[in-house]
Amino acid sequence: MSLFSTLNDEQWLQLLEQVAQTFNEVTLSRGFNYFKQQRVVRLVASEDRVIQAWVTGSEEYKVTLHLNHFKSNSCDCPVQTSCKHQAAVIMELADRLGYPASQIVNAKHHLKRITSTPSPESQINQLPSMKIKGWHEAMNQYTSRVTPAYDLGMYSDALRSQLQTIRKDSIDFSDGDRIFFELHQELFILRKMKEHSAQNNVNYYTSFALYRLSDKIQDWLEQQSSLVDFTLHAERLKETLEYIRQQMLDETKHKYLDLGLYTALWEYGIAHSPEGSHWVSQEITELEKQTSDSPSASLLAAKAYLYLYQSKSKEAWEALQESNAVIKVPASLFFPFLNRIRDSHNWDDLVDWLIKTASYFYGQKNKELDTYMDYWKTAISHVPEAENHLWTVLEGMLPHSISIMEEVLYEQRKWKPWLELQMIQGHDPHSHKVSVLQPIEKEAPELLLPFYHQAIERYVALKNRHDYKLAVKLLKRLDKVYKKMKQVDRWERFFTGFIERHSRLRALQEEMKKGKLLE
């Protein structure tokens, strides 16, 4: 018989009742010491739910548990019945089956608590009449047997799997409550993951699961925004905002994680509602109350975000700076703010914020820099004179901004500074596909001359056959550039002098013959 088929939840409660009736507290305490000392050295399940085990002490004793006939339990120690060895075996059995051994030690107390606390199933049926705080308490109890895993991804899957056993179709939810309960199931999982992460040394790869779930919730909010108006369910929305504010207030390790959820809820669930401005004013009042007592960086950032809905750009930036809220924040924190300003078409404010936030993007990964640059491109398309500010910002970001400067110059077809930047970095025509240089050959071929000449001389100076081959390829391309400029005589003068200067380099001469540059 498999050990894991010996107990289910109902039988576990029966076992607690039998332990409470059979063992005294002293014996249970001694048995718990034996259990912790790992003195149960072997445990086997046989037919009819009979457990045989061996416990080491001053001697080794055999214990037999009859789970169907508890009074028939035995031990070959001098006490024989209701002894510490039997207690230790029961605790070992519980632990192996995933039940807390501590509940065996405190069986009477635990049974009293169970009878005074509604069962998870009865709480689930009461969900429609509960506040959202009650939802989280019910989910906490419903998932109490889910064991936290070091891997947060596995832990979240286990929590979600347990919550999916709730038969929501049988619960008398309104349509609005059903949507909000679905949201709060994910928020509950996120909170449990954060709590576990805060208590343990979770590595980067594992904690990434937190941000992945946060992104998933934000995507869900965006999808739901086209299906439901959250403001039509005012009480649930108010409770949800209160819940997320509290999460931001309590945050420690993963700062600004909940701020992303908060801004997403506003962006997708509230902002576009006819009642949006009323909700903004009301929420700012709540945030001012909380930040006056506890200047949480996330709550101050939330207040700043809402000021932007009121077109109060100056007040928003001041709120971010209050209590050093913007010190050491991730650059991505500013994206919701920049989105809000862009979507409100306040282009001068957008330029101002892009200048103020520039330093946060120094040394950032390409993805974040690319997003930041997209805002600049949008701003410049509406405020062309802002381009001067962009170049000042990019110069301040050097060397991290070189690739962006190249991209901007190329997009604007500013060929001369683009080519100068290539040469400064030691790049040459071989660094690019032929198609990259084709527009320059067509529009301003004369600008390519120093680019080609410099590269050719550098390859020849290396004096090896491989680089001679590269030099010959560039010579052939340079020939085409001169012909494009209709300056064949100038090419011939250059090429004649080139041959004379390098006449002693036999390998180069051979490569030029292979390339049909020489007879």
Coordinates of C-alpha atoms in Angstrom, one line a residue:
M1 CA 0.0 0.0 0.0
S2 CA 1.3 3.5 -0.9
L3 CA 2.1 5.7 2.1
F4 CA 0.5 8.6 0.4
S5 CA -2.9 7.0 0.3
T6 CA -3.1 6.6 4.0
L7 CA -4.6 10.0 4.8
N8 CA -6.8 12.6 3.3
D9 CA -8.0 15.9 4.8
E10 CA -11.0 14.4 6.5
Q11 CA -9.0 11.6 7.9
W12 CA -6.3 14.0 9.1
L13 CA -8.9 15.8 11.3
Q14 CA -10.1 12.4 12.6
L15 CA -6.5 11.6 13.5
L16 CA -6.1 14.9 15.4
E17 CA -9.2 14.1 17.4
Q18 CA -7.9 10.6 18.3
V19 CA -4.5 12.1 19.3
A20 CA -6.2 14.7 21.5
Q21 CA -8.2 12.0 23.2
T22 CA -5.4 9.5 23.6
F23 CA -2.2 11.4 24.4
N24 CA -1.3 13.9 27.1
E25 CA 0.6 17.1 26.4
V26 CA 3.8 15.9 28.1
T27 CA 4.0 12.7 26.0
L28 CA 3.3 14.7 22.8
S29 CA 6.1 17.1 23.7
R30 CA 8.6 14.3 24.3
G31 CA 7.4 12.7 21.0
F32 CA 8.0 16.0 19.2
N33 CA 11.6 16.0 20.5
Y34 CA 12.1 12.5 19.1
F35 CA 10.6 13.6 15.8
K36 CA 12.9 16.6 15.6
Q37 CA 15.9 14.4 16.4
Q38 CA 14.9 12.1 13.5
R39 CA 14.7 9.0 15.6
V40 CA 12.0 7.5 13.4
V41 CA 14.4 5.5 11.3
R42 CA 11.9 3.5 9.2
L43 CA 8.3 3.7 8.3
V44 CA 6.2 1.3 6.2
A45 CA 2.5 1.3 5.3
S46 CA 0.7 -2.0 4.9
E47 CA -2.9 -3.1 4.1
D48 CA -5.9 -1.7 6.0
R49 CA -4.0 1.5 6.8
V50 CA -1.6 -0.1 9.3
I51 CA 1.7 1.7 9.8
Q52 CA 4.8 0.0 11.1
A53 CA 7.8 2.0 12.2
W54 CA 11.1 1.7 14.2
V55 CA 12.2 4.4 16.7
T56 CA 15.7 4.6 18.2
G57 CA 16.2 5.7 21.8
S58 CA 18.2 4.0 24.5
E59 CA 17.0 1.0 22.5
E60 CA 15.2 0.5 19.2
Y61 CA 11.5 0.0 19.5
K62 CA 8.9 -1.2 17.0
V63 CA 5.7 0.8 16.7
T64 CA 2.4 -0.3 15.1
L65 CA -0.3 2.2 14.3
H66 CA -3.8 1.1 13.3
L67 CA -5.3 4.2 11.7
N68 CA -8.7 2.5 11.3
H69 CA -8.6 1.2 14.9
F70 CA -6.6 3.7 16.9
K71 CA -7.0 2.0 20.3
S72 CA -5.1 -1.0 18.9
N73 CA -1.9 0.9 18.5
S74 CA 1.1 -0.7 20.2
C75 CA 4.8 -0.3 20.9
D76 CA 7.2 -2.8 22.3
C77 CA 8.7 -0.3 24.8
P78 CA 7.9 -0.7 28.5
V79 CA 5.0 1.8 28.3
Q80 CA 3.4 0.0 25.3
T81 CA 0.5 2.3 24.7
S82 CA 0.1 6.1 24.1
C83 CA 3.9 6.5 24.4
K84 CA 6.3 9.1 23.1
H85 CA 7.5 6.6 20.4
Q86 CA 4.0 6.4 19.0
A87 CA 3.6 10.2 19.1
A88 CA 6.9 10.6 17.2
V89 CA 5.8 8.1 14.5
I90 CA 2.5 9.9 14.1
M91 CA 4.4 13.2 13.6
E92 CA 6.8 11.6 11.1
L93 CA 3.8 10.2 9.2
A94 CA 2.2 13.7 9.1
D95 CA 5.4 15.4 8.0
R96 CA 5.9 12.9 5.1
L97 CA 2.3 13.4 3.9
G98 CA 2.6 17.2 4.0
Y99 CA 0.7 17.9 7.2
P100 CA 2.2 20.1 10.0
A101 CA 3.7 17.9 12.8
S102 CA 3.1 21.0 15.1
Q103 CA -0.6 20.4 14.8
I104 CA -0.1 16.9 16.4
V105 CA 1.8 18.5 19.3
N106 CA -1.0 21.0 19.8
A107 CA -3.9 18.8 18.7
K108 CA -6.5 20.0 21.3
H109 CA -5.7 23.7 20.6
H110 CA -5.8 23.2 16.9
L111 CA -9.1 21.4 17.0
K112 CA -10.6 24.3 19.0
R113 CA -9.3 26.8 16.5
I114 CA -10.8 24.8 13.6
T115 CA -14.2 24.7 15.2
S116 CA -14.2 28.4 15.9
T117 CA -12.9 29.3 12.4
P118 CA -15.2 28.9 9.3
S119 CA -13.9 26.3 6.9
P120 CA -12.3 27.5 3.6
E121 CA -15.3 26.0 1.8
S122 CA -17.8 28.0 3.9
Q123 CA -15.8 31.1 3.5
I124 CA -15.7 30.7 -0.3
N125 CA -19.5 30.7 -0.4
Q126 CA -19.6 34.0 1.5
L127 CA -17.2 35.8 -0.9
P128 CA -19.9 37.9 -2.6
S129 CA -20.8 39.5 0.7
M130 CA -17.2 40.1 1.8
K131 CA -15.0 43.1 1.3
I132 CA -11.9 42.6 -0.7
K133 CA -9.8 42.3 2.4
G134 CA -12.0 39.3 3.3
W135 CA -11.3 37.8 -0.1
H136 CA -7.6 37.8 0.6
E137 CA -8.1 36.2 4.0
A138 CA -10.2 33.5 2.5
M139 CA -7.7 32.8 -0.3
N140 CA -4.9 32.8 2.4
Q141 CA -6.8 30.1 4.3
Y142 CA -7.7 28.2 1.1
T143 CA -4.0 27.9 0.1
S144 CA -2.6 27.4 3.6
R145 CA -1.4 23.9 2.7
V146 CA 0.6 25.1 -0.3
T147 CA 4.3 24.7 0.6
P148 CA 6.4 27.7 -0.5
A149 CA 9.1 26.7 -3.0
Y150 CA 12.5 28.3 -3.5
D151 CA 11.6 28.7 -7.2
L152 CA 9.0 31.5 -7.1
G153 CA 7.6 30.3 -10.5
M154 CA 6.8 26.9 -9.1
Y155 CA 5.3 28.5 -6.0
S156 CA 3.0 30.8 -8.0
D157 CA 1.9 27.8 -10.1
A158 CA 1.1 25.8 -7.0
L159 CA -0.9 28.7 -5.6
R160 CA -2.8 29.2 -8.8
S161 CA -3.5 25.5 -9.2
Q162 CA -5.1 25.5 -5.7
L163 CA -7.1 28.6 -6.3
Q164 CA -8.4 27.1 -9.6
T165 CA -10.2 24.5 -7.6
I166 CA -12.6 27.1 -6.3
R167 CA -15.8 26.6 -8.3
K168 CA -16.4 30.2 -9.1
D169 CA -19.4 29.3 -11.3
S170 CA -21.3 28.1 -8.3
I171 CA -20.6 31.3 -6.3
D172 CA -23.3 34.0 -6.5
F173 CA -21.0 36.7 -7.9
S174 CA -22.2 39.7 -9.8
D175 CA -20.5 40.3 -13.1
G176 CA -18.4 43.0 -11.6
D177 CA -17.4 41.0 -8.6
R178 CA -16.4 38.1 -10.8
I179 CA -14.0 40.4 -12.7
F180 CA -12.5 41.9 -9.6
F181 CA -12.2 38.5 -7.9
E182 CA -10.2 37.3 -10.9
L183 CA -7.9 40.3 -10.6
H184 CA -7.4 39.8 -6.9
Q185 CA -6.5 36.2 -7.3
E186 CA -3.5 37.3 -9.3
L187 CA -2.8 40.1 -6.8
F188 CA -3.0 37.6 -4.0
I189 CA -0.4 35.3 -5.7
L190 CA 1.9 38.2 -6.3
R191 CA 1.7 39.2 -2.6
K192 CA 2.4 35.7 -1.4
M193 CA 5.4 35.6 -3.8
K194 CA 6.7 38.9 -2.5
E195 CA 6.3 37.8 1.1
H196 CA 8.2 34.6 0.4
S197 CA 10.9 36.5 -1.5
A198 CA 11.4 38.9 1.4
Q199 CA 11.9 36.1 3.8
N200 CA 14.5 34.3 1.7
N201 CA 17.6 35.0 -0.2
V202 CA 16.0 34.7 -3.7
N203 CA 18.3 35.0 -6.6
Y204 CA 17.8 37.3 -9.7
Y205 CA 16.5 34.5 -12.0
T206 CA 13.9 33.4 -9.4
S207 CA 12.7 36.9 -8.5
F208 CA 12.2 37.5 -12.2
A209 CA 9.0 35.6 -11.8
L210 CA 7.6 38.5 -9.7
Y211 CA 8.0 40.9 -12.5
R212 CA 6.7 38.5 -15.1
L213 CA 3.5 38.1 -13.1
S214 CA 3.2 41.9 -12.6
D215 CA 3.5 42.3 -16.4
K216 CA 0.9 39.6 -16.9
I217 CA -1.6 41.4 -14.6
Q218 CA -1.0 44.7 -16.5
D219 CA -1.7 42.9 -19.8
W220 CA -4.9 41.5 -18.3
L221 CA -6.0 45.0 -17.2
E222 CA -5.4 46.2 -20.8
Q223 CA -7.4 43.4 -22.2
Q224 CA -10.3 43.9 -19.8
S225 CA -10.4 47.7 -20.4
S226 CA -12.3 47.1 -23.7
L227 CA -14.8 44.8 -22.0
V228 CA -15.6 46.4 -18.7
D229 CA -15.8 49.9 -17.1
F230 CA -14.2 49.4 -13.7
T231 CA -15.7 52.7 -12.4
L232 CA -19.2 51.2 -12.7
H233 CA -18.3 49.1 -9.7
A234 CA -17.2 51.9 -7.5
E235 CA -17.0 50.1 -4.1
R236 CA -14.8 47.3 -5.5
L237 CA -12.6 49.8 -7.4
K238 CA -12.2 51.9 -4.2
E239 CA -11.2 48.8 -2.2
T240 CA -8.8 47.7 -4.9
L241 CA -7.0 51.1 -5.0
E242 CA -6.8 50.9 -1.2
Y243 CA -5.3 47.4 -1.4
I244 CA -2.6 48.4 -3.9
R245 CA -1.8 51.6 -1.9
Q246 CA -1.2 49.5 1.1
Q247 CA 1.0 47.1 -0.9
M248 CA 3.1 50.1 -2.0
L249 CA 3.3 51.4 1.5
D250 CA 4.5 48.0 2.8
E251 CA 7.0 47.3 0.0
T252 CA 10.6 46.6 1.0
K253 CA 12.7 44.5 -1.4
H254 CA 11.0 44.9 -4.8
K255 CA 10.4 48.6 -4.9
Y256 CA 8.0 50.1 -7.4
L257 CA 6.6 46.7 -8.4
D258 CA 3.1 47.6 -7.3
L259 CA 3.4 51.1 -8.7
G260 CA 3.4 49.6 -12.2
L261 CA 0.1 47.8 -11.3
Y262 CA -1.3 51.0 -9.9
T263 CA -0.5 53.1 -13.0
A264 CA -1.8 50.3 -15.3
L265 CA -5.1 50.2 -13.3
W266 CA -5.5 54.0 -13.9
E267 CA -4.4 53.9 -17.5
Y268 CA -6.7 51.0 -18.5
G269 CA -9.4 50.9 -15.9
I270 CA -10.2 54.5 -14.8
A271 CA -8.6 57.3 -16.9
H272 CA -10.9 56.9 -20.0
S273 CA -14.1 56.8 -17.9
P274 CA -16.4 59.8 -17.9
E275 CA -15.9 59.8 -14.1
G276 CA -12.1 59.7 -14.4
S277 CA -11.4 63.3 -13.3
H278 CA -13.6 62.7 -10.2
W279 CA -11.6 59.6 -9.3
V280 CA -8.3 61.4 -9.8
S281 CA -9.2 64.2 -7.3
Q282 CA -10.5 61.7 -4.8
E283 CA -7.4 59.5 -5.0
I284 CA -5.0 62.4 -4.7
T285 CA -6.8 63.3 -1.4
E286 CA -6.3 59.7 -0.2
L287 CA -2.6 59.8 -1.2
E288 CA -2.0 63.1 0.5
K289 CA -3.4 61.7 3.7
Q290 CA -1.1 58.7 3.6
T291 CA 2.1 60.5 2.5
S292 CA 1.7 63.1 5.2
D293 CA 2.3 60.4 7.8
S294 CA 4.5 58.1 5.8
P295 CA 6.5 59.5 2.9
S296 CA 6.6 56.3 0.9
A297 CA 8.6 56.7 -2.4
S298 CA 6.0 54.7 -4.3
L299 CA 3.0 56.6 -2.9
L300 CA 4.7 59.9 -3.7
A301 CA 5.3 58.6 -7.2
A302 CA 1.7 57.6 -7.5
K303 CA 0.6 61.1 -6.4
A304 CA 3.0 62.6 -9.1
Y305 CA 1.4 60.3 -11.7
L306 CA -2.1 61.5 -10.9
Y307 CA -1.0 65.2 -11.0
L308 CA -0.2 64.6 -14.6
Y309 CA -3.9 63.7 -15.2
Q310 CA -4.6 67.2 -14.0
S311 CA -1.9 68.7 -16.3
K312 CA 0.2 69.7 -13.3
S313 CA 3.6 68.8 -14.6
K314 CA 5.5 71.0 -12.2
E315 CA 3.7 69.7 -9.1
A316 CA 4.2 66.1 -10.4
W317 CA 8.0 66.5 -10.6
E318 CA 8.1 68.2 -7.2
A319 CA 6.1 65.2 -5.8
L320 CA 8.7 62.8 -7.2
Q321 CA 11.6 64.8 -5.7
E322 CA 9.9 64.9 -2.3
S323 CA 11.6 62.8 0.3
N324 CA 14.2 61.8 -2.4
A325 CA 11.6 59.7 -4.1
V326 CA 13.5 59.6 -7.4
I327 CA 16.9 58.6 -6.0
K328 CA 18.1 55.3 -7.3
V329 CA 14.8 54.5 -9.1
P330 CA 14.9 52.2 -12.1
A331 CA 14.7 54.1 -15.4
S332 CA 11.6 52.2 -16.5
L333 CA 9.7 53.9 -13.6
F334 CA 9.4 57.0 -15.7
F335 CA 7.8 55.3 -18.7
P336 CA 4.2 55.5 -17.3
F337 CA 4.8 59.3 -16.6
L338 CA 6.2 59.9 -20.1
N339 CA 3.2 57.9 -21.5
R340 CA 0.8 60.0 -19.6
I341 CA 2.4 63.3 -20.9
R342 CA 2.6 62.0 -24.4
D343 CA -1.0 60.8 -24.5
S344 CA -2.2 64.2 -23.2
H345 CA -0.3 65.9 -26.1
N346 CA 1.6 68.2 -23.7
W347 CA 4.7 68.3 -26.0
D348 CA 6.6 71.0 -24.1
D349 CA 6.1 69.2 -20.9
L350 CA 7.3 66.0 -22.6
V351 CA 10.5 67.6 -23.7
D352 CA 11.0 69.0 -20.2
W353 CA 10.6 65.6 -18.6
L354 CA 12.9 63.9 -21.1
I355 CA 15.6 66.4 -20.2
K356 CA 15.1 65.9 -16.5
T357 CA 15.0 62.1 -16.6
A358 CA 18.0 61.8 -19.0
S359 CA 20.5 60.9 -16.3
Y360 CA 18.5 57.9 -15.2
F361 CA 19.1 56.3 -18.7
Y362 CA 22.8 56.6 -18.6
G363 CA 24.3 53.2 -19.1
Q364 CA 20.9 51.5 -19.4
K365 CA 20.3 48.5 -21.7
N366 CA 19.5 49.1 -25.3
K367 CA 15.8 48.3 -24.8
E368 CA 15.3 51.0 -22.2
L369 CA 17.4 53.5 -24.2
D370 CA 15.4 52.7 -27.4
T371 CA 12.1 53.3 -25.6
Y372 CA 13.4 56.6 -24.2
M373 CA 14.5 57.7 -27.7
D374 CA 11.1 56.9 -29.1
Y375 CA 9.7 59.6 -26.8
W376 CA 12.3 62.0 -28.1
K377 CA 11.3 61.3 -31.7
T378 CA 7.7 61.9 -30.9
A379 CA 8.5 65.1 -29.1
I380 CA 10.7 66.4 -31.9
S381 CA 8.0 65.7 -34.5
H382 CA 5.8 68.2 -32.7
V383 CA 8.5 70.5 -31.3
P384 CA 11.3 70.6 -33.9
E385 CA 13.4 73.0 -31.9
A386 CA 13.7 70.4 -29.2
E387 CA 16.3 68.6 -31.3
N388 CA 19.0 70.8 -29.9
H389 CA 18.2 69.5 -26.4
L390 CA 18.3 66.0 -27.7
W391 CA 21.9 66.4 -28.8
T392 CA 22.9 67.9 -25.5
V393 CA 21.4 64.9 -23.7
L394 CA 23.1 62.4 -26.0
E395 CA 26.5 64.1 -25.5
G396 CA 25.9 63.8 -21.8
M397 CA 25.3 60.0 -22.2
L398 CA 28.5 59.3 -24.1
P399 CA 29.9 56.7 -24.6
H400 CA 26.6 54.8 -24.0
S401 CA 24.7 56.9 -26.6
I402 CA 27.1 56.5 -29.5
S403 CA 24.9 53.9 -31.2
I404 CA 21.8 56.1 -30.7
M405 CA 23.6 59.1 -32.2
E406 CA 24.6 57.0 -35.2
E407 CA 21.0 55.9 -35.6
V408 CA 19.5 59.4 -35.3
L409 CA 22.1 60.9 -37.7
Y410 CA 21.5 58.2 -40.3
E411 CA 17.7 58.5 -40.0
Q412 CA 18.0 62.3 -40.6
R413 CA 20.4 61.6 -43.5
K414 CA 23.1 63.8 -41.9
W415 CA 25.8 61.9 -43.8
K416 CA 28.8 64.0 -42.9
P417 CA 28.6 63.8 -39.0
W418 CA 27.5 60.1 -39.4
L419 CA 30.7 59.3 -41.4
E420 CA 32.8 61.3 -39.0
L421 CA 31.4 59.3 -36.1
Q422 CA 32.3 56.0 -38.0
M423 CA 35.9 57.1 -38.4
I424 CA 36.3 58.3 -34.8
Q425 CA 35.2 54.8 -33.6
G426 CA 37.6 53.1 -36.1
H427 CA 34.8 51.7 -38.2
D428 CA 35.3 51.3 -42.0
P429 CA 33.1 50.5 -44.9
H430 CA 33.4 46.8 -44.2
S431 CA 31.6 47.4 -40.9
H432 CA 28.4 48.0 -42.8
K433 CA 26.4 46.2 -45.5
V434 CA 26.8 47.7 -48.9
S435 CA 23.1 48.7 -48.7
V436 CA 23.8 51.0 -45.7
L437 CA 26.3 53.1 -47.8
Q438 CA 24.2 53.1 -51.0
P439 CA 22.1 56.2 -50.0
I440 CA 25.3 58.1 -49.3
E441 CA 26.8 57.1 -52.7
K442 CA 23.7 58.3 -54.3
E443 CA 23.2 61.6 -52.5
A444 CA 26.7 62.7 -51.4
P445 CA 29.4 60.4 -52.8
E446 CA 32.2 62.9 -52.1
L447 CA 31.7 62.4 -48.4
L448 CA 32.7 58.8 -48.7
L449 CA 36.2 59.5 -50.0
P450 CA 38.0 60.0 -46.7
F451 CA 36.1 57.1 -45.2
Y452 CA 37.4 54.7 -48.0
H453 CA 40.9 56.2 -48.3
Q454 CA 41.5 56.0 -44.5
A455 CA 40.3 52.4 -44.4
I456 CA 42.4 51.3 -47.4
E457 CA 45.6 52.7 -45.9
R458 CA 44.9 51.1 -42.6
Y459 CA 44.4 47.6 -44.1
V460 CA 47.6 48.0 -46.3
A461 CA 49.6 49.0 -43.2
L462 CA 48.8 45.7 -41.5
K463 CA 50.8 43.9 -44.2
N464 CA 49.1 40.6 -44.3
R465 CA 47.3 38.9 -47.2
H466 CA 43.9 38.8 -45.5
D467 CA 43.9 42.6 -45.0
Y468 CA 45.3 43.1 -48.5
K469 CA 42.2 41.3 -49.8
L470 CA 40.0 43.7 -47.8
A471 CA 41.9 46.7 -49.1
V472 CA 41.4 45.5 -52.7
K473 CA 37.6 45.2 -52.2
L474 CA 37.5 48.7 -50.9
L475 CA 39.6 50.0 -53.8
K476 CA 37.1 48.5 -56.2
R477 CA 34.3 50.2 -54.3
L478 CA 36.2 53.5 -54.3
D479 CA 36.7 53.2 -58.1
K480 CA 32.9 53.1 -58.4
V481 CA 32.5 56.2 -56.1
Y482 CA 34.9 58.2 -58.3
K483 CA 33.0 57.1 -61.4
K484 CA 29.7 58.1 -59.7
M485 CA 31.2 61.6 -59.2
K486 CA 32.4 61.6 -62.8
Q487 CA 36.0 62.1 -61.6
V488 CA 37.8 59.2 -63.4
D489 CA 40.9 61.3 -63.8
R490 CA 41.1 61.9 -60.1
W491 CA 40.8 58.1 -59.5
E492 CA 43.5 57.3 -61.9
R493 CA 45.9 59.8 -60.4
F494 CA 45.2 58.4 -56.9
F495 CA 45.5 54.8 -58.1
T496 CA 48.8 55.4 -60.0
G497 CA 50.4 56.9 -56.9
F498 CA 49.0 54.1 -54.7
I499 CA 50.7 51.5 -57.0
E500 CA 54.0 53.3 -56.9
R501 CA 53.9 53.7 -53.1
H502 CA 53.3 50.0 -52.5
S503 CA 55.2 48.5 -55.5
R504 CA 57.4 46.4 -53.2
L505 CA 54.4 44.7 -51.5
R506 CA 54.2 41.7 -53.8
A507 CA 51.3 40.1 -52.0
L508 CA 49.3 43.3 -52.4
Q509 CA 50.2 43.4 -56.1
E510 CA 49.0 39.8 -56.5
E511 CA 45.7 40.5 -54.8
M512 CA 45.1 43.6 -57.0
K513 CA 45.7 41.4 -60.1
K514 CA 43.2 38.8 -58.7
G515 CA 40.8 41.7 -58.3
K516 CA 41.5 42.8 -61.9
L517 CA 42.7 46.2 -60.8
L518 CA 46.1 45.4 -62.5
E519 CA 46.9 43.7 -65.8

